[in-house]
Structures are given as C-alpha cells and as structure tokens.
CSV table of C-alpha atoms in Angstrom, one decimal:
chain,number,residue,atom,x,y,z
A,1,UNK,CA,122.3,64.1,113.7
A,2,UNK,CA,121.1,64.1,117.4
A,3,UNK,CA,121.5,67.6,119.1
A,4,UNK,CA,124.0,65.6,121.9
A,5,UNK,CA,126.4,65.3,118.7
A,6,UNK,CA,125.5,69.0,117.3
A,7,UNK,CA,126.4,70.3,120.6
A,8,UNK,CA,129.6,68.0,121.3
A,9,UNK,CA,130.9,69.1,117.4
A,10,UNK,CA,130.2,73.1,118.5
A,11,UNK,CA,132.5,72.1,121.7
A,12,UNK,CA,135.3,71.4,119.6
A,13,UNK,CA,134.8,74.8,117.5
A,14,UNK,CA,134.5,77.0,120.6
A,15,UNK,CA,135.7,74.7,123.8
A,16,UNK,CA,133.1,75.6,126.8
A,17,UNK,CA,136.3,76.1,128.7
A,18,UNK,CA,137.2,78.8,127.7
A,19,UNK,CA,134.4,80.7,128.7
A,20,UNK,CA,134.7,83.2,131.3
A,21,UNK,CA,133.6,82.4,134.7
A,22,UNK,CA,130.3,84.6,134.8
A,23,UNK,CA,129.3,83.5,131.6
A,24,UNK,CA,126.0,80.8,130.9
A,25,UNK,CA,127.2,78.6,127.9
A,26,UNK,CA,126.6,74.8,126.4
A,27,UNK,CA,123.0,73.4,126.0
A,28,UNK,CA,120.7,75.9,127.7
A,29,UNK,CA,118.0,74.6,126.5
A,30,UNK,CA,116.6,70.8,124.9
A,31,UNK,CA,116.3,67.3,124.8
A,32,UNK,CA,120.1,65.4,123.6
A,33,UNK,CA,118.4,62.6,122.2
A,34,UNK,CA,116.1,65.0,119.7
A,35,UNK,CA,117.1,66.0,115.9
A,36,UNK,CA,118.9,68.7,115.0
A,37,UNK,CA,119.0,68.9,111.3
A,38,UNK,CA,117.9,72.2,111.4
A,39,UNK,CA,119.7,75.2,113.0
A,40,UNK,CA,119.3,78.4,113.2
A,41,UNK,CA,121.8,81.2,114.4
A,42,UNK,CA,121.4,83.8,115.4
A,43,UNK,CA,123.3,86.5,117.8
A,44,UNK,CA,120.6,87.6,120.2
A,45,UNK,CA,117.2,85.1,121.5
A,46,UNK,CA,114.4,87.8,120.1
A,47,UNK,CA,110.7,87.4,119.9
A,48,UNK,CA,111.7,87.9,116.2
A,49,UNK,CA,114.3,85.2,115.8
A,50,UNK,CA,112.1,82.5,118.1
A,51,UNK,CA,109.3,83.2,115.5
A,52,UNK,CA,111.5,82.4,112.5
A,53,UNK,CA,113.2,79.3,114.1
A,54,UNK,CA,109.6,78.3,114.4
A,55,UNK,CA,108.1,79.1,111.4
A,56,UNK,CA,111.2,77.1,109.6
A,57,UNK,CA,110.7,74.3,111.7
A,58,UNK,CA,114.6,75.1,113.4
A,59,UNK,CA,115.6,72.4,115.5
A,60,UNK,CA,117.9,74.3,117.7
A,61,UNK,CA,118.8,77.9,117.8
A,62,UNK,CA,122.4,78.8,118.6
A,63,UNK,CA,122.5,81.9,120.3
A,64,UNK,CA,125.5,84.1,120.7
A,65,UNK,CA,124.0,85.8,124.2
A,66,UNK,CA,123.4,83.3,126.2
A,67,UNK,CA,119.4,82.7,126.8
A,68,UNK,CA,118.8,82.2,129.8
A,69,UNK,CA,121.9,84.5,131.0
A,70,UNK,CA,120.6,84.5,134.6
A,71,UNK,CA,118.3,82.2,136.9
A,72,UNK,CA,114.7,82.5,136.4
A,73,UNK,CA,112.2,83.3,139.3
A,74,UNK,CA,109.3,82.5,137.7
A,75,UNK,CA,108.7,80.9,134.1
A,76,UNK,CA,104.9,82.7,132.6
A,77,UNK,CA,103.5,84.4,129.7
A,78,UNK,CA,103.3,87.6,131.3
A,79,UNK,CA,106.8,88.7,130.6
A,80,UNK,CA,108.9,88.6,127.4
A,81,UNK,CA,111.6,86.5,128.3
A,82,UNK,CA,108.8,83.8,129.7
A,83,UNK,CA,106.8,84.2,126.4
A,84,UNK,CA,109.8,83.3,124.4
A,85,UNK,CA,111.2,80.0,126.7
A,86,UNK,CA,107.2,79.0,126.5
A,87,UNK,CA,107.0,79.1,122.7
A,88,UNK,CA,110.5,78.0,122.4
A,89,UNK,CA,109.4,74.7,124.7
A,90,UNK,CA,105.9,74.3,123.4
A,91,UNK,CA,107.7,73.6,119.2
A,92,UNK,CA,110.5,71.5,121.1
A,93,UNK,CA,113.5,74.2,120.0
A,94,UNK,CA,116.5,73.4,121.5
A,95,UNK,CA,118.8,76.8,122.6
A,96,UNK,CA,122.7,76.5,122.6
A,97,UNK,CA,125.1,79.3,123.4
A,98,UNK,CA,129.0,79.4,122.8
A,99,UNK,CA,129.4,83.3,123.4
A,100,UNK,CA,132.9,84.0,125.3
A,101,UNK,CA,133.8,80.5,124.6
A,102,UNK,CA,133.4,81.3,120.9
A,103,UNK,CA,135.1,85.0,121.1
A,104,UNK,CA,138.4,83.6,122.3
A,105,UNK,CA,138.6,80.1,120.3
A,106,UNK,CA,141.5,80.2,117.8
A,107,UNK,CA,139.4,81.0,114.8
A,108,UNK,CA,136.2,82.8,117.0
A,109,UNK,CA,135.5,86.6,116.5
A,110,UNK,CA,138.4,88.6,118.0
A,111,UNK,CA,140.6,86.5,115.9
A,112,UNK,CA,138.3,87.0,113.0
A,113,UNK,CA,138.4,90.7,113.6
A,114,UNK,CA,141.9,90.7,114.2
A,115,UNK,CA,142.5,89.3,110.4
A,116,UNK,CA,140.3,91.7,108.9
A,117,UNK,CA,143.1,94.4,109.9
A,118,UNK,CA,145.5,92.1,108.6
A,119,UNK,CA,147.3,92.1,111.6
A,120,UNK,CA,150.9,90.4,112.5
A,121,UNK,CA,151.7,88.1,115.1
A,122,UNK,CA,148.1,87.5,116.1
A,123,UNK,CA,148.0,86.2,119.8
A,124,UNK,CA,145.3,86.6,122.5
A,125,UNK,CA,145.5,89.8,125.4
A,126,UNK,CA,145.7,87.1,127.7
A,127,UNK,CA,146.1,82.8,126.6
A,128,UNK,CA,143.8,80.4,128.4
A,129,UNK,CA,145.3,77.8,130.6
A,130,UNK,CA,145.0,74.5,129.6
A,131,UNK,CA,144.6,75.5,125.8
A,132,UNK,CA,148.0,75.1,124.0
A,133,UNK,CA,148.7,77.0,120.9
A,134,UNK,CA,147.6,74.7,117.8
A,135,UNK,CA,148.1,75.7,114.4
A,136,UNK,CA,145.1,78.1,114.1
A,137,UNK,CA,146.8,80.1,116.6
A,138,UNK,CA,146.3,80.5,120.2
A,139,UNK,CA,143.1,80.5,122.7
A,140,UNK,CA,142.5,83.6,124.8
A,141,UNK,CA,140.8,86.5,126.0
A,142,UNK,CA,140.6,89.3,123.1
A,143,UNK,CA,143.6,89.6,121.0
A,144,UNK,CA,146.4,91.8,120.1
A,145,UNK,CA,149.0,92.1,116.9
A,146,UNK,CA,150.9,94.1,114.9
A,147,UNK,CA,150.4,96.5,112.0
A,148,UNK,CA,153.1,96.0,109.6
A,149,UNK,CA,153.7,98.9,108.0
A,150,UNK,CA,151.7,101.1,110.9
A,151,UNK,CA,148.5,102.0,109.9
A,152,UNK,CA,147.1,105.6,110.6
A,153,UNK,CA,143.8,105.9,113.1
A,154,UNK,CA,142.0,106.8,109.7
A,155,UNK,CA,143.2,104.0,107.7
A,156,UNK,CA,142.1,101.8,110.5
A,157,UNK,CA,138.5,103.5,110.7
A,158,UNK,CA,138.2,103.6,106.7
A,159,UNK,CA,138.9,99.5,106.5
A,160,UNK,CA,136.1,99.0,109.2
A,161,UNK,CA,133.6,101.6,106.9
A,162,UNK,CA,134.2,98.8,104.1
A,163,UNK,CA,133.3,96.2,106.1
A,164,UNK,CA,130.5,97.6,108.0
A,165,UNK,CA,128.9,99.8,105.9
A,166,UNK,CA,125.8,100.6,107.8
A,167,UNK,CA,127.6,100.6,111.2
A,168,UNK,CA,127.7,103.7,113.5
A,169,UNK,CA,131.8,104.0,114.1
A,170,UNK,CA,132.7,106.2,116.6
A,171,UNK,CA,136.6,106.6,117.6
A,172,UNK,CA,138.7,108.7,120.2
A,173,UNK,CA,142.0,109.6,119.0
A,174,UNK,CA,143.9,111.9,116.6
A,175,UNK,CA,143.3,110.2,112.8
A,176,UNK,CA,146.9,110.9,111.8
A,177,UNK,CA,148.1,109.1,114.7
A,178,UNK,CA,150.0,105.6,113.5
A,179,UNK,CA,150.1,102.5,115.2
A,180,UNK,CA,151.8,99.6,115.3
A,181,UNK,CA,150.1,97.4,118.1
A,182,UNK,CA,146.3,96.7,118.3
A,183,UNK,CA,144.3,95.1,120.6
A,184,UNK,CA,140.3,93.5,120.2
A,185,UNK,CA,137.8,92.8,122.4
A,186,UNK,CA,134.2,92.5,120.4
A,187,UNK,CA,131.0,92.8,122.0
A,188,UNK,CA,131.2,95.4,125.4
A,189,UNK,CA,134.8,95.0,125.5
A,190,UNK,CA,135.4,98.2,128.6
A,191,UNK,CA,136.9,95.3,131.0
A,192,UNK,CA,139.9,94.4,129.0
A,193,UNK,CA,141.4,98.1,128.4
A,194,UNK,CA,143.8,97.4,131.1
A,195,UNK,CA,145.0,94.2,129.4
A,196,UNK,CA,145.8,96.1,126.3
A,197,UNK,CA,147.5,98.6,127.9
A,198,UNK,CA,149.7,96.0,129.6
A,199,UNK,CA,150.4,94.8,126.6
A,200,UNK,CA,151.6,98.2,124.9
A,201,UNK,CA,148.9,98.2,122.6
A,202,UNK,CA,147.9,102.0,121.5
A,203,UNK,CA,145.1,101.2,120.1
A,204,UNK,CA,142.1,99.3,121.3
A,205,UNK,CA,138.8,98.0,118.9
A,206,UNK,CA,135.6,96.7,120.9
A,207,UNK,CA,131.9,96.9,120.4
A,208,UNK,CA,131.2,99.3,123.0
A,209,UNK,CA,132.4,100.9,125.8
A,210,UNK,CA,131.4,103.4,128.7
A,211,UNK,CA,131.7,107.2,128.4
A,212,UNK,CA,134.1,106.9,131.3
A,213,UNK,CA,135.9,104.0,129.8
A,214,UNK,CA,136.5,105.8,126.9
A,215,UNK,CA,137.9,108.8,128.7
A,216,UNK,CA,140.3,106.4,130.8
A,217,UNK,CA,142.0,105.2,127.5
A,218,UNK,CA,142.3,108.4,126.7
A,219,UNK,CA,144.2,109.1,130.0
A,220,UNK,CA,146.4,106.5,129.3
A,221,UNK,CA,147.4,107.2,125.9
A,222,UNK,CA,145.1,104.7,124.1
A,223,UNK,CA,143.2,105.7,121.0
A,224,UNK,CA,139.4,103.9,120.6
A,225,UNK,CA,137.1,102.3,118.0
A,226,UNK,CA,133.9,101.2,118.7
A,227,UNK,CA,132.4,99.2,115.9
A,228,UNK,CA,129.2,99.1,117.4
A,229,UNK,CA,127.8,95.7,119.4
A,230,UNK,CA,126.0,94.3,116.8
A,231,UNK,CA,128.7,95.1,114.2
A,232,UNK,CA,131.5,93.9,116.3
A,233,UNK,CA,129.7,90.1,116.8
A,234,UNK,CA,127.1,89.9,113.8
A,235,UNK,CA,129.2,89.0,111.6
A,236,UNK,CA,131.1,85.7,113.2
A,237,UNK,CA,127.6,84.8,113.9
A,238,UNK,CA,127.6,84.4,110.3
A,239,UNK,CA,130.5,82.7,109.7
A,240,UNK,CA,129.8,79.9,112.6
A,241,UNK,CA,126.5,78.9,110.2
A,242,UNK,CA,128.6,78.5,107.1
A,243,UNK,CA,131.1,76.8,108.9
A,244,UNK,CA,128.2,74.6,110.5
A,245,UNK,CA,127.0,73.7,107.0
A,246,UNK,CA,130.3,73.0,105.2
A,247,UNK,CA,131.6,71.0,107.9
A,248,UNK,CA,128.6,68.7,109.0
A,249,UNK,CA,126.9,67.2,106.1
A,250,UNK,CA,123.1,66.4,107.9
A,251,UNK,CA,122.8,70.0,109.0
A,252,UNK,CA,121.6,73.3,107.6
A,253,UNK,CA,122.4,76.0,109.2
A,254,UNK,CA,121.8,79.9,108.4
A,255,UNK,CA,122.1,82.6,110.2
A,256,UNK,CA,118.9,84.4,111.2
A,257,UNK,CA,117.3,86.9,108.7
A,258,UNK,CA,115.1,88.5,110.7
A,259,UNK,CA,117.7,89.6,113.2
A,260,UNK,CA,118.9,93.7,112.8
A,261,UNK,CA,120.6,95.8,115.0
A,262,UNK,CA,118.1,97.3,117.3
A,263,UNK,CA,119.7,100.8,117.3
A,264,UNK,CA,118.8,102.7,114.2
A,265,UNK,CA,120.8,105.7,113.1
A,266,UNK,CA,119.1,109.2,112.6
A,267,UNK,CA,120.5,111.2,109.8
C-alpha cells in the first residue's frame, strides 16, 4: 500500500471536508508514491511519539492535532517543533492529520462519545452541508441526543469514571439534577456552548473549557463535564488504528504507546 491510497482510504473514514475552516488537515507531511505499511497513531506529534514511529520503522504517523498547525518561519534544530519535522524528514515519516474532520464524521469521536452515554436520537449540534445522512448517522459539528430515561448529573459523571478511570473529571451543576438532552464537543469544546444551548440541550460534555466559559453555561442554565483533553480524544485515537488494521489488510497500525497525558494529577 502506497501512502496516496492510505491517505485517500482515511478520506473516506473522516471526509477532509468536513473540517472546519481554520483547521490544517490531509497529508501534512510525505512523499504519495512511498510505503505505508506501517502506521503509527497517535493524538499529539511529541518528541516522544516521533522517536517511537522511528525506532518501529512507522511509515507514516497519523496525528490527531494537526503537525504543522501553523506556517513555519524558519525550519532548524534549534527549536522543538524544527527538531521533530528534521528527524521526522531525515527517516522519510510521512505525517497525516484528520482532526475536526475526524470529530464530526458519522462514526468519529463525538459520535463515539455520544454512544458511550447511550444516547437517543444521536444527530450533530449543527449538520455539514454537502454531507447527507447515511446510515451511520449524520455529519456535523459536535453532537447532541437524548437520555431515555433522564439520567442524573451523577449518573452521567459515574459512567465517564468507568471509562476513564485515571481522568481528572471536573463538572458544574447540581448532581441530582436530570437531563434529558446532551450535547458533545471533545477536545476544547468552549466555542460550541451556544450551539447547545440553541438546541435546548442542558447539559454539555467537552474536553475543556475556560473559567469564563464555564461560568457562562452556568448563566444560561447549562450544567458542564469536562472529561479532560486527552481523555475526551485519546481514546478514538484508538479506535481509528484498530479500525485501520481490520479494514486494510497490508497495514498495521497501533496507536502510540509512548503517548500519556501530559498533565499529571497530585493527590
């Protein structure tokens, strides 16, 4: 397999359309017409992570965050970011990044987090143009759907501590509160608070989001989760390399094990 046909099969799992505007997405980095047998995922480009995809001889890394995310002045070893593209150029590593592309695809991460709830009547915050409903469901910006029977703020909270287990959850709300509609962003997810709350949802589950944030969905009657970045987006990292490796016979992929949250919790 040629990375041209790697990176054409990961366009039909997460279509580069769908990306948001700002984002930096596709084949960041690479030759087409080189192998890619090999790939490593992985949900942040660390000086970790590029030593692992070297040391396995990875053909490609597929990054979550998009590396590059912005322009480059200069390209040297006297900086981080230019160490890494150096090395990652040097062994011939390709670099692919799906990221808000792969969040909102009809089976990406919000839709993933959005069945771990078990919610009803799954459907994006806001539908893509140009991306019809298919039978994996609909492509979007974040998601929302129902909790059928409503769920408590606590029930909601204890379903995450099973599934994240080392994961820092923090939450804004009352726990006996119930609710019925939820909506997802993963990642940093502050910018799509007022989508929920146009769509009636009382309950919104990101990443992250801003002190100020926070407060504002308060003010509006919204009660919080925050999984956490990493925890929010680790995970469907994950499931894209199994998928990768099920689905395409002359490629192994893993997800990287090397890669940790970089925030550590002091108890």
């Amino acid at each position: 397999m040629k990375i041209a046909e790697l990176c054409d099969y990961l366009g039909q799992v997460a279509p580069l359309g769908l990306a948001a505007e700002w984002d930096n997405v596709g084949l960041l980095l690479g030759r087409r017409d080189r192998e890619a047998t090999k790939a490593l995922c992985c949900l942040t480009l660390t000086r970790e992570v590029v030593k692992e995809a070297i040391d396995s001889q990875a053909h490609i890394v597929v990054t979550h965050h998009p590396f590059p995310f912005r322009p480059f002045k200069k390209i040297a070893d006297d900086d981080a970011e230019g160490r890494m593209l150096l090395d990652l150029l040097e062994h011939e590593i390709a670099v692919y990044s799906a990221h808000t592309a792969y969040d909102g695809t009809y089976q990406g991460i919000n839709q993933q987090i959005a069945r771990m709830l078990r919610l009803e009547s799954i459907a994006p915050l806001e539908e893509s143009a140009g991306f019809a409903t298919s039978f994996e469901g609909s492509a979007g910006v974040g998601r929302m759907g129902s909790c059928i029977p409503a769920a408590t703020l606590e029930d909601m909270l204890s379903h995450f501590r099973e599934k994240f287990p080392q994961g820092a959850l923090r939450f804004c709300g009352n726990l006996e509160t119930t609710h019925h509609k939820v909506g997802i962003a993963c990642g940093s997810g502050g910018d799509l608070l007022a989508l929920a709350a146009a769509r009636e949802c009382s309950l919104f589950v990101t990443g992250e989001m801003t002190f100020h944030n926070v407060l504002k969905a308060r003010a509006m009657g919204i009660e919080t989760i925050l999984l956490g970045h990493y925890e929010s987006e680790r995970f469907g990292v994950e499931a894209l390399a199994r998928q990768i490796s099920a689905e395409l016979r002359d490629v192994k992929a893993w997800a990287s094990r090397t890669e940790s949250n970089p925030l550590m919790l002091y108890a």
